[in-house]
Short mmCIF file of C-alpha atoms in Angstrom, two decimals:
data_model
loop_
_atom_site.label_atom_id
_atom_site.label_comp_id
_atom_site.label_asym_id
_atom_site.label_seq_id
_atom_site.Cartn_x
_atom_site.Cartn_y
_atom_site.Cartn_z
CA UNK J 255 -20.24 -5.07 27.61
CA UNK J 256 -18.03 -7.58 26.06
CA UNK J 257 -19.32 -6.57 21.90
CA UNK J 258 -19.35 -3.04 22.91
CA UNK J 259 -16.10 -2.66 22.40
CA UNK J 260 -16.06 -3.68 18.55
CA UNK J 261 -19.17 -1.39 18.34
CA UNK J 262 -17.41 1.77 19.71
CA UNK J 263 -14.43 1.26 17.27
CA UNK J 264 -16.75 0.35 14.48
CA UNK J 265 -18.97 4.20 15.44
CA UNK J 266 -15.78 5.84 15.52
CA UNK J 267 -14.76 4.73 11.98
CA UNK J 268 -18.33 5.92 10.76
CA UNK J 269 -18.29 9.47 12.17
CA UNK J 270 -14.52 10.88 12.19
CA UNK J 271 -12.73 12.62 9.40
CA UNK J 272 -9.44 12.89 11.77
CA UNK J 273 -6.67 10.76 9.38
CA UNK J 274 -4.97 9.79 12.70
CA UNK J 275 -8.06 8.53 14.48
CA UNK J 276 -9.09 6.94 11.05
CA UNK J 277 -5.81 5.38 11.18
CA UNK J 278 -5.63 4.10 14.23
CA UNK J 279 -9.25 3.32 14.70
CA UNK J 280 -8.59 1.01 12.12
CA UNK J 281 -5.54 -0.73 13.27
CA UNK J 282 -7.58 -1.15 16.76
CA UNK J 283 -9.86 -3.20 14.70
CA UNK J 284 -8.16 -5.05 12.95
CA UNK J 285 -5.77 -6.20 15.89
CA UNK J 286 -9.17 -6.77 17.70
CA UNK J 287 -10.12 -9.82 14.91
CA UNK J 288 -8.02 -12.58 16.11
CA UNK J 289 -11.10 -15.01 16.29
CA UNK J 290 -14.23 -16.38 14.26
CA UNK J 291 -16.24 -14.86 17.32
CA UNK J 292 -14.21 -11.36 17.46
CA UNK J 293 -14.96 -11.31 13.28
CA UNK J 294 -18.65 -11.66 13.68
CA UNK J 295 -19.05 -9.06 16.23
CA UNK J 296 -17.09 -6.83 13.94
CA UNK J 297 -19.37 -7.77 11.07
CA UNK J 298 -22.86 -7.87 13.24
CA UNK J 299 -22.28 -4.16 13.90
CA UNK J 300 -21.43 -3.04 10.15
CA UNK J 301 -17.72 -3.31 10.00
CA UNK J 302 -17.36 -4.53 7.08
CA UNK J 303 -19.65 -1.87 5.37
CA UNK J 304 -17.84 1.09 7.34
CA UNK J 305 -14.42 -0.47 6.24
CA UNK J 306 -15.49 -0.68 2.34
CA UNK J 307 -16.82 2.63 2.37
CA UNK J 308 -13.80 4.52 3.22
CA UNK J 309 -12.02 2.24 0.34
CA UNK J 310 -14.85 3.40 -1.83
CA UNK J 311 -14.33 7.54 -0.75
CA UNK J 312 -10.53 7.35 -1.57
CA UNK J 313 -11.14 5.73 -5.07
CA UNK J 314 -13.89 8.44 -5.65
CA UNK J 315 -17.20 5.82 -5.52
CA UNK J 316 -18.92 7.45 -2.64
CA UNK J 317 -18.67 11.37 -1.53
CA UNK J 318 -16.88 11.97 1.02
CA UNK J 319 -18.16 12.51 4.58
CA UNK J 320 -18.90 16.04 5.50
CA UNK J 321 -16.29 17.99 6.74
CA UNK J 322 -13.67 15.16 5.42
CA UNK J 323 -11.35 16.57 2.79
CA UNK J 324 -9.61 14.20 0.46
CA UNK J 325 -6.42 14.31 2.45
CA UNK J 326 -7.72 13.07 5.91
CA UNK J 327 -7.69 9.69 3.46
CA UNK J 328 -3.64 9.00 3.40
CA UNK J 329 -2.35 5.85 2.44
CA UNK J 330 -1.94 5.48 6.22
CA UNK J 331 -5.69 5.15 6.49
CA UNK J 332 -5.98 2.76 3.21
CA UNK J 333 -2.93 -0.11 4.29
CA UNK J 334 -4.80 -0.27 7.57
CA UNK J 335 -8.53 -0.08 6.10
CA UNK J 336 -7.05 -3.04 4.09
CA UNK J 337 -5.68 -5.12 7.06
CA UNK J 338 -8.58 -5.05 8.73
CA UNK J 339 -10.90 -6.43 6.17
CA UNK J 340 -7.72 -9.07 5.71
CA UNK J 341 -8.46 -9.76 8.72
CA UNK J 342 -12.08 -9.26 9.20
CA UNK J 343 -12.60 -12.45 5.68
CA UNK J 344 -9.48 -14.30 7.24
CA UNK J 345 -10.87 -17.94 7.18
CA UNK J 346 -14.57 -16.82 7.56
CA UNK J 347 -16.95 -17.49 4.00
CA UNK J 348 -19.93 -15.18 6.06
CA UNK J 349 -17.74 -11.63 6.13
CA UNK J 350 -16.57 -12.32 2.66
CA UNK J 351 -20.22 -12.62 1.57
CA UNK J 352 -21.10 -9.08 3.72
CA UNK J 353 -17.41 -7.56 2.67
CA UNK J 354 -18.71 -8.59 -1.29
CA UNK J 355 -22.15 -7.34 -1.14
CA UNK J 356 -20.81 -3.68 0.45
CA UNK J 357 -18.99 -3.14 -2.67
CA UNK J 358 -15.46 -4.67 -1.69
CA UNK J 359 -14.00 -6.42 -4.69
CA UNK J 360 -14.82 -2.99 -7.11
CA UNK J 361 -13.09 -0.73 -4.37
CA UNK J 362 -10.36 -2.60 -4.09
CA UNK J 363 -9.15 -3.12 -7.27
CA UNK J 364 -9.75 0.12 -8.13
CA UNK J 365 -7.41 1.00 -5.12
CA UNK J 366 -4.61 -1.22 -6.47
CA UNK J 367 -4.70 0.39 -9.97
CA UNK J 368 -4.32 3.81 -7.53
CA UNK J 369 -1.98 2.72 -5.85
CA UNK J 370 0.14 1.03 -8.39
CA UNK J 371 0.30 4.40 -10.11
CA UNK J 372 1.23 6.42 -7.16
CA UNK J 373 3.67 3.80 -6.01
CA UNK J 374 1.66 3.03 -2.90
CA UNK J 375 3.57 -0.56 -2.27
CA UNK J 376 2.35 -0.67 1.50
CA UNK J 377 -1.42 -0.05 0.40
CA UNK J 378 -0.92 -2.14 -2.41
CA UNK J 379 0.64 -5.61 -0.70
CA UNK J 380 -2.20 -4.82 1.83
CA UNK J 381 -5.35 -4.95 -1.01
CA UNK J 382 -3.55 -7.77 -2.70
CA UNK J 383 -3.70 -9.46 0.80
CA UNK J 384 -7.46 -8.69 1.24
CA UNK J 385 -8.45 -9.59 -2.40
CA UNK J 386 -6.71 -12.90 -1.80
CA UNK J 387 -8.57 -13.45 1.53
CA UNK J 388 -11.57 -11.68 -0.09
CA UNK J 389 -11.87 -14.74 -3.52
CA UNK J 390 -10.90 -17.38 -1.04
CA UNK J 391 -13.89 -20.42 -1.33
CA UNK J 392 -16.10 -17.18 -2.99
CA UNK J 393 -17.01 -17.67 -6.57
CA UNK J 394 -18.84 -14.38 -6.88
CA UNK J 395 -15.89 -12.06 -5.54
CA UNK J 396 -14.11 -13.77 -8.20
CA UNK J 397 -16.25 -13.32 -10.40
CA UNK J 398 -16.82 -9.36 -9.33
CA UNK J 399 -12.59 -9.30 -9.43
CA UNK J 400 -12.38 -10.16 -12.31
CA UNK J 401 -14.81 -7.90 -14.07
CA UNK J 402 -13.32 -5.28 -12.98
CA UNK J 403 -10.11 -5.89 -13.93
CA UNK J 404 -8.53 -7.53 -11.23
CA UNK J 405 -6.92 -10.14 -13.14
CA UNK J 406 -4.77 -7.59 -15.00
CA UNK J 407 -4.29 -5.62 -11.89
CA UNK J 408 -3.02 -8.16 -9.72
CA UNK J 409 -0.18 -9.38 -12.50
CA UNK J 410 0.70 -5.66 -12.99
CA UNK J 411 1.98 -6.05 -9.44
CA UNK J 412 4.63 -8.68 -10.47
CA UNK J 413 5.38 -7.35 -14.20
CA UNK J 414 6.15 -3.74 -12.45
CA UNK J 415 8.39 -4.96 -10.24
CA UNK J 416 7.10 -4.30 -6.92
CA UNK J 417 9.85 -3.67 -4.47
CA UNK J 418 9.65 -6.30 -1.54
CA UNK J 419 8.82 -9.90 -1.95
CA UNK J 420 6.45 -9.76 0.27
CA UNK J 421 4.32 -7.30 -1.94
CA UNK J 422 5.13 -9.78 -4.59
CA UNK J 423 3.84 -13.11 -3.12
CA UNK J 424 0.86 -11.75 -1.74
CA UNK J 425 0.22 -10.84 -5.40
CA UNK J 426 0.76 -14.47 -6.10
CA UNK J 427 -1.83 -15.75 -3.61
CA UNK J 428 -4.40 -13.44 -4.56
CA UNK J 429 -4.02 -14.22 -7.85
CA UNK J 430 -3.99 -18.09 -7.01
CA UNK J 431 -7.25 -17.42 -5.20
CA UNK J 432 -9.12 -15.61 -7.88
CA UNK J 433 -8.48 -18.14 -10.96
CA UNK J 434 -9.15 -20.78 -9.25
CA UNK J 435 -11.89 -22.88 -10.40
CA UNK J 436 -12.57 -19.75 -13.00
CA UNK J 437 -12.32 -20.34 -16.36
CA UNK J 438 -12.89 -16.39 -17.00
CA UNK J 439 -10.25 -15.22 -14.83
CA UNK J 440 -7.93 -18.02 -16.06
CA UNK J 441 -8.17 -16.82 -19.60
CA UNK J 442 -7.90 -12.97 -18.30
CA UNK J 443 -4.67 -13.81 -16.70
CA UNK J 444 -3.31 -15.90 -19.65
CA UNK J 445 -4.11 -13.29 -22.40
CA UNK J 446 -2.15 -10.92 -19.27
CA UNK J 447 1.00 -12.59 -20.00
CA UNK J 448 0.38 -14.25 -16.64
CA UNK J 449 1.90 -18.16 -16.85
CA UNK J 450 5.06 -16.29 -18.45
CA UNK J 451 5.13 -13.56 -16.00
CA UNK J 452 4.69 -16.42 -12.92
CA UNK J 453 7.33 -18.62 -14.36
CA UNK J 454 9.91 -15.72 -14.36
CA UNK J 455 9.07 -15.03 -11.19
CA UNK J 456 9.84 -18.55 -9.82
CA UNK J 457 12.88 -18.90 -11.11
CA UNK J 458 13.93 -15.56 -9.98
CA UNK J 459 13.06 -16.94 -6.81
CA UNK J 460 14.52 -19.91 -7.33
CA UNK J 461 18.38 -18.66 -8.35
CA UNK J 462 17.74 -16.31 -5.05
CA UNK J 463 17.00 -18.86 -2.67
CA UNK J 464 19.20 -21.90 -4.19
CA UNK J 465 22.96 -21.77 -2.37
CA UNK J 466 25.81 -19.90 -4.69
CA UNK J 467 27.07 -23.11 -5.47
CA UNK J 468 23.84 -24.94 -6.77
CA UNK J 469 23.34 -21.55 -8.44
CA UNK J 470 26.27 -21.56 -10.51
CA UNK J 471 25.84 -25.23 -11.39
CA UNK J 472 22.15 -24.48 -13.02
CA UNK J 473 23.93 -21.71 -14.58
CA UNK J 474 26.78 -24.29 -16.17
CA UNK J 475 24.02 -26.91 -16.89
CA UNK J 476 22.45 -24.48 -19.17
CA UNK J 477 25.68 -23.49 -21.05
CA UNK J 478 26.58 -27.18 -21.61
CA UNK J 479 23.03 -27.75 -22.84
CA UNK J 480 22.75 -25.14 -25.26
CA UNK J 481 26.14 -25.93 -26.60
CA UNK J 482 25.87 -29.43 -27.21
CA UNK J 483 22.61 -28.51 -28.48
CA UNK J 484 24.40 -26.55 -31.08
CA UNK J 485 26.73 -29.43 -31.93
CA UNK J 486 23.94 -31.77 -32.65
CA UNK J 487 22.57 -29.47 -35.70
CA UNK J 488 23.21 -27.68 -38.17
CA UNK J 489 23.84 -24.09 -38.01
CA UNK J 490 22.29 -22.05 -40.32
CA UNK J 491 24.39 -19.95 -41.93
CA UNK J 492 23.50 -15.69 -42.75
CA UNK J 493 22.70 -15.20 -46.88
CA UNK J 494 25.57 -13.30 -48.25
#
């Protein structure tokens, strides 16, 4: 009695075209993975497979199920599909493995490209929150990421300006997780214009969160530095 509950939600997902149930059915789920143990029942009854697939029917990989029309998928049903397979690889390498093999890391870049275009931020900070989770200790969904353009997704998400910082940082830590330790990615996100892109972003951050005064001293430091710089050389002067 005690997995059937994880198994019901997980048959529910698998069989209804109803957005709100979808939606819902979801969020059940993923509120339901607070544990290691509470993950593998998820995963033992082909959660992560039934959460992937409905990633993979908005984004146009699979058909969709009969009866379903495109619109019972709303980004309602995608920001919650994506929290729960946050939740479902949170700290766990085996549903990462199961999440990867089902087809995760293609469907959900292909869902932040979407959703970057439609201007989908909820959706989007949540599959920048499961791709980070996703590449964590995983050289393979890196790798997978990465082919399929994750890299240049992921900094799109910064160099667009996505509203909240939230949105933003999970960007960050997703993109943290998926260079790390490959060399591939690395140069995919340098040949992005990522290390410029990241350093404007932390010092944007940094003006923000430093107090007015501190702020205005930076500022002054880098007026008296430029200027004296300018005293120390010659200044070349225009022809004509």
């Amino acid at each position: 009695a005690a997995g059937s509950g994880p198994a019901t939600l997980v048959s529910l997902l698998k069989i209804s075209c109803v957005t709100e149930i979808l939606e819902q059915g979801a969020r059940a789920l993923s509120n339901f993975m607070c544990t290691h143990r509470s993950q593998q029942q998820v995963a033992s009854v082909g959660g992560a497979e039934v959460l992937v697939s409905h990633i993979q029917m908005y984004v146009g990989q699979k058909p969709l199920k009969q009866g379903m029309d495109e619109d019972d998928l709303s980004c309602g049903v995608m920001e919650q599909m994506c929290a729960a397979i946050c939740n479902l690889t949170f700290e766990n390498d085996s549903t990462r493995v199961r999440v990867g093999d089902a087809g995760g890391c293609q469907c959900l870049v292909l869902l932040l490209k979407r959703e970057m275009e439609d201007q989908g931020e909820a959706v989007v900070r949540q599959a920048c929150a499961a791709i980070g989770n996703i590449c964590k200790k995983n050289r393979t969904n890196r790798s997978l990421v990465g082919a399929w353009g994750g890299c240049e997704a992921l900094l799109d998400v910064i160099r667009c300006g996505a509203p909240t910082e939230q949105t933003r940082m999970q960007a960050v830590r997703a993109i943290g997780n998926v260079a790390m330790r490959m060399p591939d990615n690395q140069l995919k996100f340098t040949a992005a214009d990522g290390p410029r892109l990241l350093l404007i972003l932390v010092e944007t951050l940094s003006l923000r969160l430093a107090p007015v005064g501190a702020a205005a001293a930076l500022e002054a430091e880098k007026s008296s530095t430029s200027l004296s710089s300018q005293h120390g050389r010659m200044t070349p002067r225009s022809p004509g």
